[in-house]
Tab-separated table of C-alpha atoms and ligand atoms in Angstrom:
chain	number	residue	atom	x	y	z
A	205	MET	CA	0.000	0.000	0.000
A	206	LEU	CA	1.365	3.423	-0.939
A	207	PHE	CA	-0.888	5.821	0.970
A	208	LEU	CA	-3.633	6.323	3.538
A	209	THR	CA	-6.851	8.105	2.653
A	210	SER	CA	-9.583	9.971	4.513
A	211	SER	CA	-13.314	9.364	4.317
A	212	VAL	CA	-14.069	13.109	4.175
A	213	PHE	CA	-12.908	13.402	0.542
A	214	ALA	CA	-14.426	12.139	-2.705
A	215	VAL	CA	-11.499	13.474	-4.794
A	216	PRO	CA	-8.144	11.707	-5.381
A	217	HIS	CA	-5.878	12.252	-2.362
A	218	GLY	CA	-3.590	10.473	0.064
A	219	PHE	CA	-0.969	10.564	2.781
A	220	THR	CA	1.917	8.402	1.600
A	221	LEU	CA	3.426	5.658	3.728
A	222	ARG	CA	7.130	4.722	3.531
A	223	THR	CA	6.287	1.414	1.842
A	224	GLY	CA	6.017	0.427	-1.815
A	225	GLY	CA	8.913	2.405	-3.309
A	226	VAL	CA	12.446	1.663	-4.540
A	227	SER	CA	14.688	3.720	-2.228
A	228	GLN	CA	17.191	1.973	0.033
A	229	GLY	CA	18.525	2.252	3.584
A	230	PRO	CA	17.072	5.066	5.704
A	231	MET	CA	15.119	6.247	2.626
A	232	ALA	CA	13.399	2.872	2.219
A	233	SER	CA	11.388	2.818	0.379
A	234	LEU	CA	8.856	5.419	-0.831
A	235	ASN	CA	10.951	8.537	-0.216
A	236	LEU	CA	9.508	11.538	-2.057
A	237	GLY	CA	11.972	14.149	-0.797
A	238	GLU	CA	14.458	15.424	-3.376
A	239	SER	CA	16.935	17.075	-1.022
A	240	VAL	CA	17.445	14.470	1.692
A	241	GLY	CA	20.397	12.592	0.182
A	242	ASP	CA	18.499	9.962	-1.788
A	243	ARG	CA	19.362	8.973	-5.357
A	244	PRO	CA	17.425	11.266	-7.753
A	245	GLY	CA	16.495	8.288	-9.934
A	246	HIS	CA	14.901	6.558	-6.980
A	247	VAL	CA	12.869	9.616	-5.976
A	248	GLN	CA	11.714	10.003	-9.572
A	249	GLU	CA	10.660	6.359	-9.760
A	250	ASN	CA	8.834	6.671	-6.420
A	251	LEU	CA	6.889	9.652	-7.744
A	252	ARG	CA	6.053	7.735	-10.903
A	253	LEU	CA	4.740	4.804	-8.847
A	254	LEU	CA	2.698	7.133	-6.646
A	255	ALA	CA	1.262	9.058	-9.603
A	256	GLN	CA	0.275	5.818	-11.286
A	257	SER	CA	-1.480	4.616	-8.155
A	258	ALA	CA	-3.196	7.997	-7.653
A	259	ARG	CA	-4.122	8.223	-11.355
A	260	GLN	CA	-2.345	11.556	-11.777
A	261	HIS	CA	0.414	12.779	-14.102
A	262	PRO	CA	3.766	13.017	-12.275
A	263	GLU	CA	4.809	16.157	-14.162
A	264	GLN	CA	1.567	17.890	-13.146
A	265	LEU	CA	2.337	17.691	-9.416
A	266	ALA	CA	2.840	21.139	-7.911
A	267	THR	CA	4.818	21.558	-4.696
A	268	VAL	CA	6.424	24.455	-2.840
A	269	ARG	CA	9.777	25.113	-1.198
A	270	GLN	CA	8.633	24.719	2.388
A	271	VAL	CA	10.008	27.329	4.768
A	272	HIS	CA	7.880	26.951	7.950
A	273	GLY	CA	5.893	30.101	7.215
A	274	ASP	CA	2.250	30.875	6.513
A	275	ARG	CA	2.348	31.878	2.854
A	276	VAL	CA	-0.258	30.285	0.557
A	277	VAL	CA	0.219	30.275	-3.219
A	278	ARG	CA	-1.710	29.187	-6.265
A	279	ALA	CA	-0.170	25.990	-7.604
A	280	ALA	CA	2.143	26.062	-10.613
A	281	PRO	CA	3.912	22.808	-11.575
A	282	GLY	CA	7.678	23.286	-11.789
A	283	ALA	CA	7.660	26.708	-10.123
A	284	ALA	CA	8.230	25.693	-6.476
A	285	GLU	CA	7.877	29.050	-4.792
A	286	GLU	CA	8.739	29.539	-1.125
A	287	ALA	CA	5.492	28.829	0.705
A	288	ASP	CA	3.917	26.237	2.993
A	289	ALA	CA	0.513	25.844	1.396
A	290	LEU	CA	-0.767	25.742	-2.156
A	291	TRP	CA	-4.133	25.413	-3.812
A	292	THR	CA	-5.477	24.590	-7.222
A	293	GLU	CA	-8.796	24.187	-8.972
A	294	GLU	CA	-10.319	21.906	-11.542
A	295	GLY	CA	-9.615	22.044	-15.210
A	296	ASN	CA	-5.835	22.031	-15.690
A	297	GLY	CA	-4.804	18.590	-14.411
A	298	VAL	CA	-2.693	20.018	-11.607
A	299	TRP	CA	-2.492	18.169	-8.287
A	300	VAL	CA	-0.854	19.608	-5.192
A	301	GLY	CA	1.337	18.132	-2.470
A	302	VAL	CA	3.405	18.933	0.598
A	303	LYS	CA	6.272	16.930	2.066
A	304	SER	CA	6.744	15.979	5.678
A	305	ALA	CA	8.505	13.653	8.108
A	306	ASP	CA	6.833	14.520	11.477
A	307	CYS	CA	5.295	17.899	10.586
A	308	VAL	CA	1.516	17.968	10.148
A	309	PRO	CA	0.232	17.587	6.578
A	310	VAL	CA	-3.249	19.002	5.998
A	311	LEU	CA	-5.452	18.499	2.942
A	312	LEU	CA	-8.493	20.655	2.158
A	313	ALA	CA	-11.248	20.437	-0.438
A	314	SER	CA	-14.435	22.287	-1.221
A	315	ALA	CA	-17.585	20.177	-0.904
A	316	ASP	CA	-17.816	19.807	-4.690
A	317	GLY	CA	-14.103	18.939	-4.957
A	318	ARG	CA	-13.476	21.707	-7.477
A	319	ARG	CA	-10.910	23.480	-5.276
A	320	VAL	CA	-8.271	21.781	-3.149
A	321	ALA	CA	-5.252	22.716	-1.044
A	322	ALA	CA	-2.298	21.056	0.672
A	323	VAL	CA	-0.668	22.534	3.774
A	324	HIS	CA	2.619	21.860	5.597
A	325	SER	CA	2.241	22.741	9.267
A	326	GLY	CA	5.185	22.118	11.588
A	327	TRP	CA	5.190	23.786	14.977
A	328	ARG	CA	6.065	27.144	13.456
A	329	GLY	CA	3.389	26.906	10.774
A	330	THR	CA	0.885	25.669	13.325
A	331	ALA	CA	1.651	28.630	15.614
A	332	LEU	CA	1.143	30.901	12.567
A	333	ARG	CA	-2.142	29.098	11.772
A	334	VAL	CA	-1.100	28.366	8.192
A	335	ALA	CA	-4.081	25.982	7.829
A	336	ALA	CA	-6.448	28.928	8.408
A	337	ARG	CA	-4.603	30.918	5.725
A	338	ALA	CA	-5.249	28.061	3.293
A	339	VAL	CA	-8.942	28.006	4.250
A	340	GLU	CA	-9.082	31.741	3.525
A	341	ALA	CA	-7.461	31.188	0.128
A	342	LEU	CA	-10.120	28.625	-0.852
A	343	VAL	CA	-12.917	30.857	0.461
A	344	ALA	CA	-11.522	33.763	-1.585
A	345	GLN	CA	-11.978	31.517	-4.637
A	346	GLY	CA	-15.634	30.954	-3.822
A	347	ALA	CA	-15.674	27.913	-1.519
A	348	ALA	CA	-18.051	28.102	1.474
A	349	THR	CA	-16.247	27.619	4.802
A	350	SER	CA	-19.044	25.583	6.358
A	351	THR	CA	-18.828	23.002	3.583
A	352	LEU	CA	-15.030	22.676	3.402
A	353	ARG	CA	-13.554	19.253	4.138
A	354	ALA	CA	-10.194	18.799	5.877
A	355	ALA	CA	-7.960	15.875	6.790
A	356	VAL	CA	-5.095	16.276	9.245
A	357	GLY	CA	-2.599	13.565	8.343
A	358	PRO	CA	-0.111	11.344	10.160
A	359	CYS	CA	2.494	13.357	12.095
A	360	ILE	CA	4.464	13.191	15.305
A	361	GLN	CA	1.710	12.923	17.902
A	362	ALA	CA	1.576	13.963	21.538
A	363	CYS	CA	2.876	10.527	22.615
A	364	CYS	CA	6.281	11.350	21.102
A	365	TYR	CA	6.459	15.122	20.688
A	366	GLU	CA	8.391	16.395	23.680
A	367	VAL	CA	8.956	20.148	23.654
A	368	GLY	CA	10.474	22.784	25.896
A	369	PRO	CA	8.313	24.447	28.553
A	370	ASP	CA	8.296	27.813	26.759
A	371	LEU	CA	6.889	26.385	23.540
A	372	ALA	CA	4.331	24.373	25.512
A	373	GLU	CA	3.143	27.519	27.301
A	374	ARG	CA	2.902	29.424	24.035
A	375	PHE	CA	0.685	26.709	22.552
A	376	ARG	CA	-1.407	26.463	25.721
A	377	ALA	CA	-2.064	30.211	25.546
A	378	ASP	CA	-2.874	30.115	21.821
A	379	PHE	CA	-4.813	26.845	21.473
A	380	GLY	CA	-6.001	25.851	24.963
A	381	ASP	CA	-4.999	23.416	27.699
A	382	ALA	CA	-5.902	20.333	25.659
A	383	VAL	CA	-2.916	20.671	23.295
A	384	VAL	CA	-0.346	20.233	26.076
A	385	ARG	CA	0.056	16.891	27.879
A	386	PRO	CA	2.219	16.384	30.928
A	387	GLY	CA	5.181	14.181	30.019
A	388	GLY	CA	7.976	12.626	32.048
A	389	THR	CA	10.395	15.488	32.388
A	390	ARG	CA	9.128	17.708	29.589
A	391	PRO	CA	5.663	18.544	28.290
A	392	HIS	CA	4.268	16.885	25.175
A	393	LEU	CA	2.556	18.867	22.440
A	394	ASP	CA	-0.506	17.797	20.447
A	395	LEU	CA	0.257	19.532	17.140
A	396	SER	CA	-2.551	17.906	15.179
A	397	GLY	CA	-4.964	18.953	17.950
A	398	ALA	CA	-3.788	22.547	17.534
A	399	VAL	CA	-4.322	22.294	13.762
A	400	ARG	CA	-7.819	20.893	14.345
A	401	ALA	CA	-8.594	23.807	16.701
A	402	THR	CA	-7.347	26.192	14.013
A	403	LEU	CA	-9.618	24.667	11.369
A	404	LEU	CA	-12.674	24.791	13.655
A	405	ALA	CA	-11.918	28.411	14.604
A	406	ALA	CA	-11.708	29.154	10.862
A	407	GLY	CA	-15.300	27.950	10.498
A	408	LEU	CA	-15.077	24.296	9.459
A	409	LEU	CA	-17.622	21.948	10.998
A	410	PRO	CA	-16.308	19.197	13.326
A	411	GLN	CA	-17.865	16.448	11.187
A	412	HIS	CA	-15.894	17.735	8.204
A	413	VAL	CA	-12.485	17.587	9.921
A	414	ASP	CA	-10.761	14.193	10.008
A	415	VAL	CA	-7.722	13.874	12.280
A	416	GLN	CA	-5.665	10.767	11.562
A	417	ALA	CA	-4.356	9.058	14.692
A	418	ALA	CA	-1.135	7.550	13.314
A	419	CYS	CA	2.116	8.747	14.888
A	420	THR	CA	5.105	8.989	12.532
A	421	ALA	CA	7.599	8.608	15.388
A	422	CYS	CA	5.906	5.529	16.938
A	423	ASP	CA	5.473	3.538	13.756
A	424	ALA	CA	8.836	2.964	12.059
A	425	ALA	CA	7.390	0.300	9.747
A	426	ARG	CA	4.985	2.727	8.087
A	427	PHE	CA	6.499	6.198	8.517
A	428	PHE	CA	9.626	8.300	8.202
A	429	SER	CA	10.302	10.391	11.314
A	430	HIS	CA	12.777	13.252	11.382
A	431	ARG	CA	13.022	13.156	15.172
A	432	ARG	CA	13.193	9.380	15.605
A	433	ASP	CA	15.725	8.962	12.797
A	434	ALA	CA	17.832	11.972	13.886
A	435	GLY	CA	17.297	13.804	10.601
A	436	VAL	CA	18.443	10.994	8.277
A	437	THR	CA	15.164	9.904	6.782
A	438	GLY	CA	12.842	10.191	3.809
A	439	ARG	CA	9.850	12.420	3.187
A	440	HIS	CA	6.186	11.618	2.807
A	441	LEU	CA	3.908	13.401	0.344
A	442	ALA	CA	0.378	14.466	1.225
A	443	PHE	CA	-1.432	15.086	-2.056
A	444	ILE	CA	-4.853	16.014	-3.381
A	445	ALA	CA	-6.345	16.633	-6.819
A	446	PRO	CA	-9.543	18.449	-7.805
A	447	ALA	CA	-12.508	16.549	-9.116
A	448	PRO	CA	-12.216	16.185	-12.888
A	449	LEU	CA	-14.503	18.330	-15.026
A	450	SER	CA	-17.728	16.460	-15.626
B	299	ZN	ZN1	4.178	8.494	19.053
């Protein structure tokens, strides 16, 4: 299996696992990151396998150069602007994706599937509420907030995400007590819970927001984890495509 899906979407989408690709060693096997030390030919073949499985054209995938900010751009294949979220709409065959290995990937779609977005939300992006900026971008294109669907993908969960006390307090102040869990010596942060709170505050309905439970750091068989693997690891792709023109 190459990717997990969410029941909130009717359009093509997925959160890739680390299985089913051709990369070796710490990149084994479905690494989709181009700047993590993997062989370019392997990354290219992994993307081809993914695109085939997702029924998309590999050259039509649009991504961004992720910089832990809150900028949202309209997708353009091959452009790779500095941003952490991108959106597209039906009609041009473009699909969008963000890469992660612990950070929170978020996918969004309008109810009719005509407009979609992908968001990379690490702790910095989560603090900046980048997911809400992506919601605003879709709403500016005509999507209704109350009908938007969102899936918050596999990431490092509170079980494994130890942080310093200052960051924990900042998140408690911004997102409420529920996003900080007492740990052994240091607090643990519930990043995907903070992203969920952001999406609800932006106007999405709870029944339209799916939060996946999988923890990238806990599950070495299925996921790359930057923290667990001390930075030497592959990247997942969270991707979504608009509904084709009917
Ligand atoms: Zn965990």
